[in-house]
Short mmCIF file of C-alpha atoms (C1' of nucleotides) in Angstrom, two decimals:
data_model
loop_
_atom_site.label_atom_id
_atom_site.label_comp_id
_atom_site.label_asym_id
_atom_site.label_seq_id
_atom_site.Cartn_x
_atom_site.Cartn_y
_atom_site.Cartn_z
CA UNK A 3 95.31 -2.67 173.67
CA UNK A 4 99.03 -3.39 171.22
CA UNK A 5 99.38 0.35 171.14
CA UNK A 6 102.74 1.74 168.92
CA UNK A 7 104.96 3.89 168.79
CA UNK A 8 104.09 6.38 166.60
CA UNK A 9 103.38 9.84 168.26
CA UNK A 10 105.91 8.91 170.43
CA UNK A 11 108.54 9.00 167.34
CA UNK A 12 106.66 11.98 165.78
CA UNK A 13 106.69 13.66 168.74
CA UNK A 14 110.90 12.86 169.49
CA UNK A 15 111.82 13.84 165.80
CA UNK A 16 109.55 17.74 165.76
CA UNK A 17 111.90 17.86 169.37
CA UNK A 18 114.52 17.20 167.27
CA UNK A 19 114.12 19.33 164.58
CA UNK A 20 113.06 22.33 166.77
CA UNK A 21 116.44 21.81 168.99
CA UNK A 22 119.24 21.54 166.04
CA UNK A 23 117.13 24.86 164.30
CA UNK A 24 117.65 26.31 167.21
CA UNK A 25 121.31 25.47 167.57
CA UNK A 26 121.46 27.02 163.78
CA UNK A 27 120.95 24.94 161.30
CA UNK A 28 118.93 24.74 157.82
CA UNK A 29 117.83 21.68 157.77
CA UNK A 30 117.99 18.31 159.90
CA UNK A 31 118.39 14.57 157.80
CA UNK A 32 116.05 11.20 158.47
CA UNK A 33 119.09 9.79 159.11
CA UNK A 34 120.81 11.99 162.08
CA UNK A 35 116.83 11.61 163.55
CA UNK A 36 116.96 8.39 162.94
CA UNK A 37 120.35 8.04 165.46
CA UNK A 38 118.57 9.83 168.18
CA UNK A 39 115.87 7.79 168.22
CA UNK A 40 117.53 4.52 167.05
CA UNK A 41 116.02 3.88 164.65
CA UNK A 42 115.36 3.56 161.01
CA UNK A 43 115.83 6.73 158.39
CA UNK A 44 113.12 4.92 155.76
CA UNK A 45 110.84 4.67 159.51
CA UNK A 46 112.06 8.54 160.30
CA UNK A 47 110.89 9.80 156.31
CA UNK A 48 107.60 7.26 156.69
CA UNK A 49 106.61 9.37 159.56
CA UNK A 50 107.62 13.11 158.79
CA UNK A 51 105.71 12.52 155.39
CA UNK A 52 102.35 12.33 157.13
CA UNK A 53 103.62 14.87 159.62
CA UNK A 54 104.27 17.33 156.05
CA UNK A 55 100.70 15.88 154.60
CA UNK A 56 99.84 18.27 157.30
CA UNK A 57 101.30 21.14 157.00
CA UNK A 58 103.87 20.42 160.13
CA UNK A 59 106.94 20.27 158.44
CA UNK A 60 108.43 20.63 155.15
CA UNK A 61 111.32 18.64 153.00
CA UNK A 62 114.09 19.86 150.55
CA UNK A 63 115.72 16.74 148.22
CA UNK A 64 118.61 17.18 146.55
CA UNK A 65 122.37 18.28 148.06
CA UNK A 66 122.10 19.36 151.31
CA UNK A 67 117.77 18.14 152.11
CA UNK A 68 116.71 17.32 154.84
CA UNK A 69 113.31 18.28 157.20
CA UNK A 70 112.61 21.46 158.69
CA UNK A 71 110.12 22.82 160.58
CA UNK A 72 106.75 23.95 158.66
CA UNK A 73 105.21 26.09 161.71
CA UNK A 74 107.22 27.31 165.38
CA UNK A 75 106.53 24.76 168.04
CA UNK A 76 103.87 26.81 169.87
CA UNK A 77 101.74 26.12 167.33
CA UNK A 78 101.28 22.36 166.73
CA UNK A 79 99.68 20.33 169.62
CA UNK A 80 99.86 16.54 169.98
CA UNK A 81 96.43 16.73 168.03
CA UNK A 82 97.96 17.92 164.91
CA UNK A 83 100.51 15.02 165.48
CA UNK A 84 98.38 12.98 166.95
CA UNK A 85 95.97 13.48 163.31
CA UNK A 86 98.63 13.64 161.26
CA UNK A 87 100.19 9.41 162.26
CA UNK A 88 97.24 7.95 163.64
CA UNK A 89 94.38 7.44 162.18
CA UNK A 90 91.11 4.84 163.44
CA UNK A 91 88.91 5.04 166.22
CA UNK A 92 90.06 4.53 170.02
CA UNK A 93 87.85 1.62 170.33
CA UNK A 94 86.57 -0.64 167.93
CA UNK A 95 83.17 -1.94 167.37
CA UNK A 96 82.29 -6.24 166.42
CA UNK A 97 84.34 -7.50 163.68
CA UNK A 98 80.66 -8.43 162.71
CA UNK A 99 77.49 -6.93 161.81
CA UNK A 100 75.88 -8.45 166.51
CA UNK A 101 72.15 -10.26 165.29
CA UNK A 102 69.61 -7.82 164.72
CA UNK A 103 67.22 -9.76 165.86
CA UNK A 104 68.59 -9.59 169.95
CA UNK A 105 68.00 -6.57 171.06
CA UNK A 106 71.00 -6.32 172.01
CA UNK A 107 72.78 -6.54 169.34
CA UNK A 108 70.43 -4.61 167.75
CA UNK A 109 71.54 -1.41 170.18
CA UNK A 110 75.11 -1.93 171.38
CA UNK A 111 76.66 -0.29 168.47
CA UNK A 112 74.71 3.03 168.79
CA UNK A 113 74.87 3.00 172.37
CA UNK A 114 78.32 2.63 172.30
CA UNK A 115 79.50 5.19 169.28
CA UNK A 116 77.51 7.09 171.43
CA UNK A 117 79.78 7.28 174.23
CA UNK A 118 83.72 6.22 172.72
CA UNK A 119 82.53 9.27 170.28
CA UNK A 120 83.22 11.93 173.96
CA UNK A 121 85.85 9.37 175.01
CA UNK A 122 88.10 10.74 172.33
CA UNK A 123 86.48 14.21 172.14
CA UNK A 124 88.36 14.67 175.65
CA UNK A 125 91.33 12.27 174.30
CA UNK A 126 91.62 15.19 171.80
CA UNK A 127 91.07 17.88 173.99
CA UNK A 128 93.98 16.22 176.53
CA UNK A 129 96.44 15.83 173.11
CA UNK A 130 95.30 19.89 171.79
CA UNK A 131 96.15 20.43 176.17
CA UNK A 132 99.95 19.99 175.20
CA UNK A 133 102.45 22.12 172.59
CA UNK A 134 105.12 20.79 171.39
CA UNK A 135 107.52 23.21 172.47
CA UNK A 136 105.74 21.50 175.53
CA UNK A 137 107.38 18.77 175.18
CA UNK A 138 110.95 20.42 174.01
CA UNK A 139 110.82 21.66 177.35
CA UNK A 140 109.78 19.02 179.02
CA UNK A 141 112.24 16.78 177.33
CA UNK A 142 115.39 19.39 178.02
CA UNK A 143 114.67 19.33 182.30
CA UNK A 144 114.91 15.75 182.50
CA UNK A 145 117.67 15.40 184.55
CA UNK A 146 120.92 14.38 183.76
CA UNK B 27 95.59 2.00 166.20
CA UNK B 28 95.64 -1.08 165.36
CA UNK B 29 91.65 -0.78 168.08
CA UNK B 30 90.98 -3.53 169.29
CA UNK B 31 86.74 -4.98 170.53
CA UNK B 32 87.28 -6.12 173.76
CA UNK B 33 85.94 -3.61 175.86
CA UNK B 34 83.18 -3.35 173.05
CA UNK B 35 81.67 -7.49 173.21
CA UNK B 36 82.65 -6.84 176.91
CA UNK B 37 80.06 -4.75 177.39
CA UNK B 38 77.66 -6.00 175.09
CA UNK B 39 78.31 -9.86 177.31
CA UNK B 40 77.59 -7.84 180.66
CA UNK B 41 74.75 -6.13 179.01
CA UNK B 42 73.09 -9.36 178.08
CA UNK B 43 73.69 -10.68 181.10
CA UNK B 44 72.15 -7.72 182.41
CA UNK B 45 68.57 -7.98 180.70
CA UNK B 46 68.88 -11.79 180.43
CA UNK B 47 68.52 -11.82 184.43
CA UNK B 48 65.94 -9.31 184.56
CA UNK B 49 63.39 -11.17 182.53
CA UNK B 50 63.76 -14.12 185.78
CA UNK B 51 66.48 -16.35 184.41
CA UNK B 52 69.16 -17.29 186.75
CA UNK B 53 72.95 -18.42 184.15
CA UNK B 54 73.30 -16.82 180.13
CA UNK B 55 75.93 -19.66 178.64
CA UNK B 56 77.95 -17.91 176.05
CA UNK B 57 76.83 -19.41 172.92
CA UNK B 58 74.03 -17.50 173.82
CA UNK B 59 76.06 -14.48 173.94
CA UNK B 60 78.10 -15.67 171.25
CA UNK B 61 74.98 -16.02 169.39
CA UNK B 62 74.06 -12.77 170.03
CA UNK B 63 77.29 -10.68 169.89
CA UNK B 64 77.82 -12.82 166.32
CA UNK B 65 81.23 -14.65 167.20
CA UNK B 66 82.94 -17.51 168.77
CA UNK B 67 81.38 -18.84 172.33
CA UNK B 68 85.26 -19.15 173.42
CA UNK B 69 85.82 -15.61 172.21
CA UNK B 70 83.01 -15.34 174.90
CA UNK B 71 84.50 -17.30 177.52
CA UNK B 72 88.04 -15.70 177.48
CA UNK B 73 86.92 -12.82 177.49
CA UNK B 74 84.46 -13.34 180.53
CA UNK B 75 86.45 -15.27 182.66
CA UNK B 76 89.35 -12.31 182.19
CA UNK B 77 85.25 -9.99 184.06
CA UNK B 78 85.28 -13.43 186.33
CA UNK B 79 88.89 -12.58 187.67
CA UNK B 80 88.50 -8.73 188.05
CA UNK B 81 85.15 -10.02 189.91
CA UNK B 82 82.35 -8.79 187.60
CA UNK B 83 81.01 -11.76 186.97
CA UNK B 84 80.74 -15.67 188.09
CA UNK B 85 80.33 -18.77 186.77
CA UNK B 86 78.52 -22.15 187.14
CA UNK B 87 79.69 -25.18 185.51
CA UNK B 88 77.85 -28.59 185.61
CA UNK B 89 74.26 -29.59 183.51
CA UNK B 90 72.67 -26.18 183.73
CA UNK B 91 75.89 -23.93 183.94
CA UNK B 92 76.23 -20.83 183.15
CA UNK B 93 77.74 -16.80 183.49
CA UNK B 94 75.31 -14.42 185.65
CA UNK B 95 76.79 -10.95 187.78
CA UNK B 96 78.52 -10.80 190.41
CA UNK B 97 77.82 -7.59 191.29
CA UNK B 98 75.00 -4.67 189.80
CA UNK B 99 75.18 -3.22 186.60
CA UNK B 100 75.33 -0.09 188.52
CA UNK B 101 78.54 -0.71 190.35
CA UNK B 102 80.39 -1.34 187.40
CA UNK B 103 81.66 0.98 184.97
CA UNK B 104 83.65 1.42 181.79
CA UNK B 105 86.38 1.53 184.10
CA UNK B 106 86.16 -1.38 185.67
CA UNK B 107 85.77 -3.18 182.11
CA UNK B 108 88.89 -2.05 180.25
CA UNK B 109 91.02 -2.34 183.24
CA UNK B 110 89.85 -6.53 183.22
CA UNK B 111 90.40 -7.05 179.56
CA UNK B 112 93.04 -4.26 178.48
CA UNK B 113 96.13 -3.49 179.06
CA UNK B 114 98.96 -1.73 179.12
CA UNK B 115 99.83 1.33 178.19
CA UNK B 116 97.46 3.81 175.18
CA UNK B 117 100.81 4.92 173.65
CA UNK B 118 103.73 3.14 173.06
CA UNK B 119 107.65 4.57 174.38
CA UNK B 120 110.21 3.76 171.49
CA UNK B 121 110.84 -0.17 171.31
CA UNK B 122 114.42 0.42 171.15
CA UNK B 123 116.04 2.63 174.17
CA UNK B 124 116.68 5.95 172.56
CA UNK B 125 120.53 7.46 172.16
CA UNK B 126 120.90 8.56 175.75
CA UNK B 127 123.93 10.70 173.80
CA UNK B 128 121.25 13.22 172.72
CA UNK B 129 119.72 15.90 174.51
CA UNK B 130 116.19 14.56 172.63
CA UNK B 131 116.77 10.75 173.18
CA UNK B 132 118.19 11.19 177.13
CA UNK B 133 114.79 13.55 178.08
CA UNK B 134 112.06 12.11 175.22
CA UNK B 135 110.37 9.10 177.06
CA UNK B 136 110.70 10.83 180.43
CA UNK B 137 108.81 13.68 179.26
CA UNK B 138 106.63 12.17 177.28
CA UNK B 139 105.71 9.72 179.88
CA UNK B 140 103.98 12.75 182.03
CA UNK B 141 102.21 13.43 179.75
CA UNK B 142 101.49 10.25 179.17
CA UNK B 143 100.52 9.22 182.37
CA UNK B 144 98.29 12.88 182.65
CA UNK B 145 96.37 12.02 179.22
CA UNK B 146 95.36 7.76 180.38
CA UNK B 147 94.06 9.84 183.87
CA UNK B 148 91.28 11.49 181.73
CA UNK B 149 91.10 8.41 179.58
CA UNK B 150 90.15 6.20 182.76
CA UNK B 151 87.91 9.00 184.21
CA UNK B 152 85.62 9.50 181.55
CA UNK B 153 86.34 6.10 181.61
CA UNK B 154 84.44 6.00 185.12
CA UNK B 155 81.64 8.65 184.69
CA UNK B 156 80.11 4.93 182.92
CA UNK B 157 77.83 2.25 184.25
CA UNK B 158 76.78 -0.34 182.97
CA UNK B 159 73.27 0.25 183.60
CA UNK B 160 74.11 3.39 182.26
CA UNK B 161 75.37 1.33 178.33
CA UNK B 162 71.82 -1.05 178.81
CA UNK B 163 69.94 1.30 178.63
CA UNK B 164 71.53 3.02 175.96
CA UNK B 165 70.73 0.29 174.24
CA UNK B 166 67.36 -0.11 175.33
CA UNK B 167 66.95 2.79 174.26
CA UNK B 168 68.11 2.73 170.38
CA UNK B 169 65.56 2.83 168.01
CA UNK B 170 64.49 0.22 165.80
"C1'" DC C 18 127.76 17.44 133.31
"C1'" DG C 19 128.51 14.61 136.10
"C1'" DC C 20 128.83 13.76 141.52
"C1'" DA C 21 127.30 13.20 145.79
"C1'" DG C 22 123.89 12.92 149.19
"C1'" DT C 23 119.06 12.99 150.24
"C1'" DC C 24 114.09 12.30 149.69
"C1'" DG C 25 110.21 9.07 148.41
"C1'" DT C 26 108.46 4.68 147.73
"C1'" DA C 27 107.62 0.03 147.06
"C1'" DA C 28 108.60 -4.29 148.79
"C1'" DC C 29 109.63 -7.84 151.99
"C1'" DA C 30 110.21 -9.46 156.05
"C1'" DG C 31 109.79 -10.37 160.72
"C1'" DC C 32 106.54 -9.86 164.84
"C1'" DA C 33 102.48 -9.18 168.24
"C1'" DA C 34 97.53 -9.63 169.58
"C1'" DA C 35 93.37 -10.30 168.29
"C1'" DG C 36 90.01 -13.38 167.17
"C1'" DG C 37 88.09 -17.53 165.46
"C1'" DT C 38 88.25 -22.22 165.18
"C1'" DT C 39 89.31 -27.40 166.81
"C1'" DG C 40 89.40 -30.52 170.12
"C1'" DC C 41 89.00 -31.91 175.28
"C1'" DA C 42 89.20 -32.80 180.44
"C1'" DA C 43 86.19 -31.52 184.30
"C1'" DC C 44 82.20 -30.28 186.13
"C1'" DA C 45 77.79 -31.09 188.67
"C1'" DG C 46 72.65 -31.78 187.99
"C1'" DA C 47 68.85 -35.18 186.77
"C1'" DT D 29 75.75 -42.23 183.95
"C1'" DC D 30 74.24 -39.31 180.92
"C1'" DT D 31 74.80 -34.85 179.00
"C1'" DG D 32 75.33 -29.40 178.94
"C1'" DT D 33 78.96 -26.11 179.99
"C1'" DT D 34 83.28 -23.90 181.70
"C1'" DG D 35 87.74 -24.97 181.40
"C1'" DC D 36 91.59 -24.29 178.44
"C1'" DA D 37 94.81 -25.39 175.39
"C1'" DA D 38 96.24 -25.29 170.56
"C1'" DC D 39 96.70 -23.49 166.31
"C1'" DC D 40 95.65 -20.67 162.76
"C1'" DT D 41 94.14 -16.70 160.05
"C1'" DT D 42 94.48 -11.73 159.45
"C1'" DT D 43 96.02 -7.23 160.64
"C1'" DG D 44 99.63 -3.56 161.98
"C1'" DC D 45 103.85 -1.91 162.69
"C1'" DT D 46 108.37 -1.40 163.20
"C1'" DG D 47 112.82 -2.99 160.72
"C1'" DT D 48 115.40 -3.15 155.93
"C1'" DT D 49 116.41 -3.22 150.75
"C1'" DA D 50 116.92 -0.85 146.72
"C1'" DC D 51 116.43 1.88 143.66
"C1'" DG D 52 114.61 6.63 141.42
"C1'" DA D 53 114.48 11.43 142.03
"C1'" DC D 54 115.89 15.49 142.68
"C1'" DT D 55 119.55 19.11 143.35
"C1'" DG D 56 123.04 21.74 144.74
"C1'" DC D 57 128.34 21.43 143.98
"C1'" DG D 58 132.62 21.41 141.04
#
DNA sequence: CGCAGTCGTAACAGCAAAGGTTGCAACAGA
DNA sequence: TCTGTTGCAACCTTTGCTGTTACGACTGCG
């Protein structure tokens, strides 16, 4: 499906900021998060920018700048993160319009549309069941 | 997410073959299906080849060649089709290993792995609820 | 006021996957 | 033998993700 890692990295960043704040720090830098996720700070800033637009994090500029949570981890779900960083449907329709003169070509898109909507609704429901607090707890529960 | 249309096109092809056979024809050609789906016959042959490997369709070669269903549409689900034409997980992990010296970097992958597995199981369950017979019925039910 | 550290963002390259296209060998029925 | 179709390789284009560099904007501090 050519899956991407945006949801994973975003969850990683949020868990990292949340834990860091619980350790008494005010803000986390994209540099620190990028080191933990083993990627480039710009990648982190881009993703966190999308999370900020969704109201999940805040950023400060200038010296001592960085990122902080805009809400508690308990109140954020993977659905919030998913909707912030992923766009578009899970399954795509035909790239070109099917033959409308054919019974199947005519009816296939509404049929699949209805089916896909139900499936995506279920997916959203599942994502909404997991909070970032759950994620952080699972992270800390990993055997070392 | 950069969704693709493979599941849609595969369902289209199966519905087309199923309907065509009910109209009394033995086999359908990739040319006919491609016309209905408004794409290239090779694209259809590639997809149907994967469905054949999964035991959903058969092909005949030579003159009068073409494709036919290997089972009834009632016995095929979207999960069968999905597993035949899609590979890999819905959500990807980090492209590079996160910093194992960091608590979050160390625990994030097992944590997300567990969460993603549950979600994908739910997705498979949803896909398994829809048969290709359901799809064809929905297709034929579309207002013209 | 200027310095320093960090964000914000544009620009570009590399890579992978999907989809489209062409070409041709293999096959099998007439 | 001829013909229509599959099987499949090869190649191209497009798209999206990821990584990287570069640099302006911002702001606390000395």
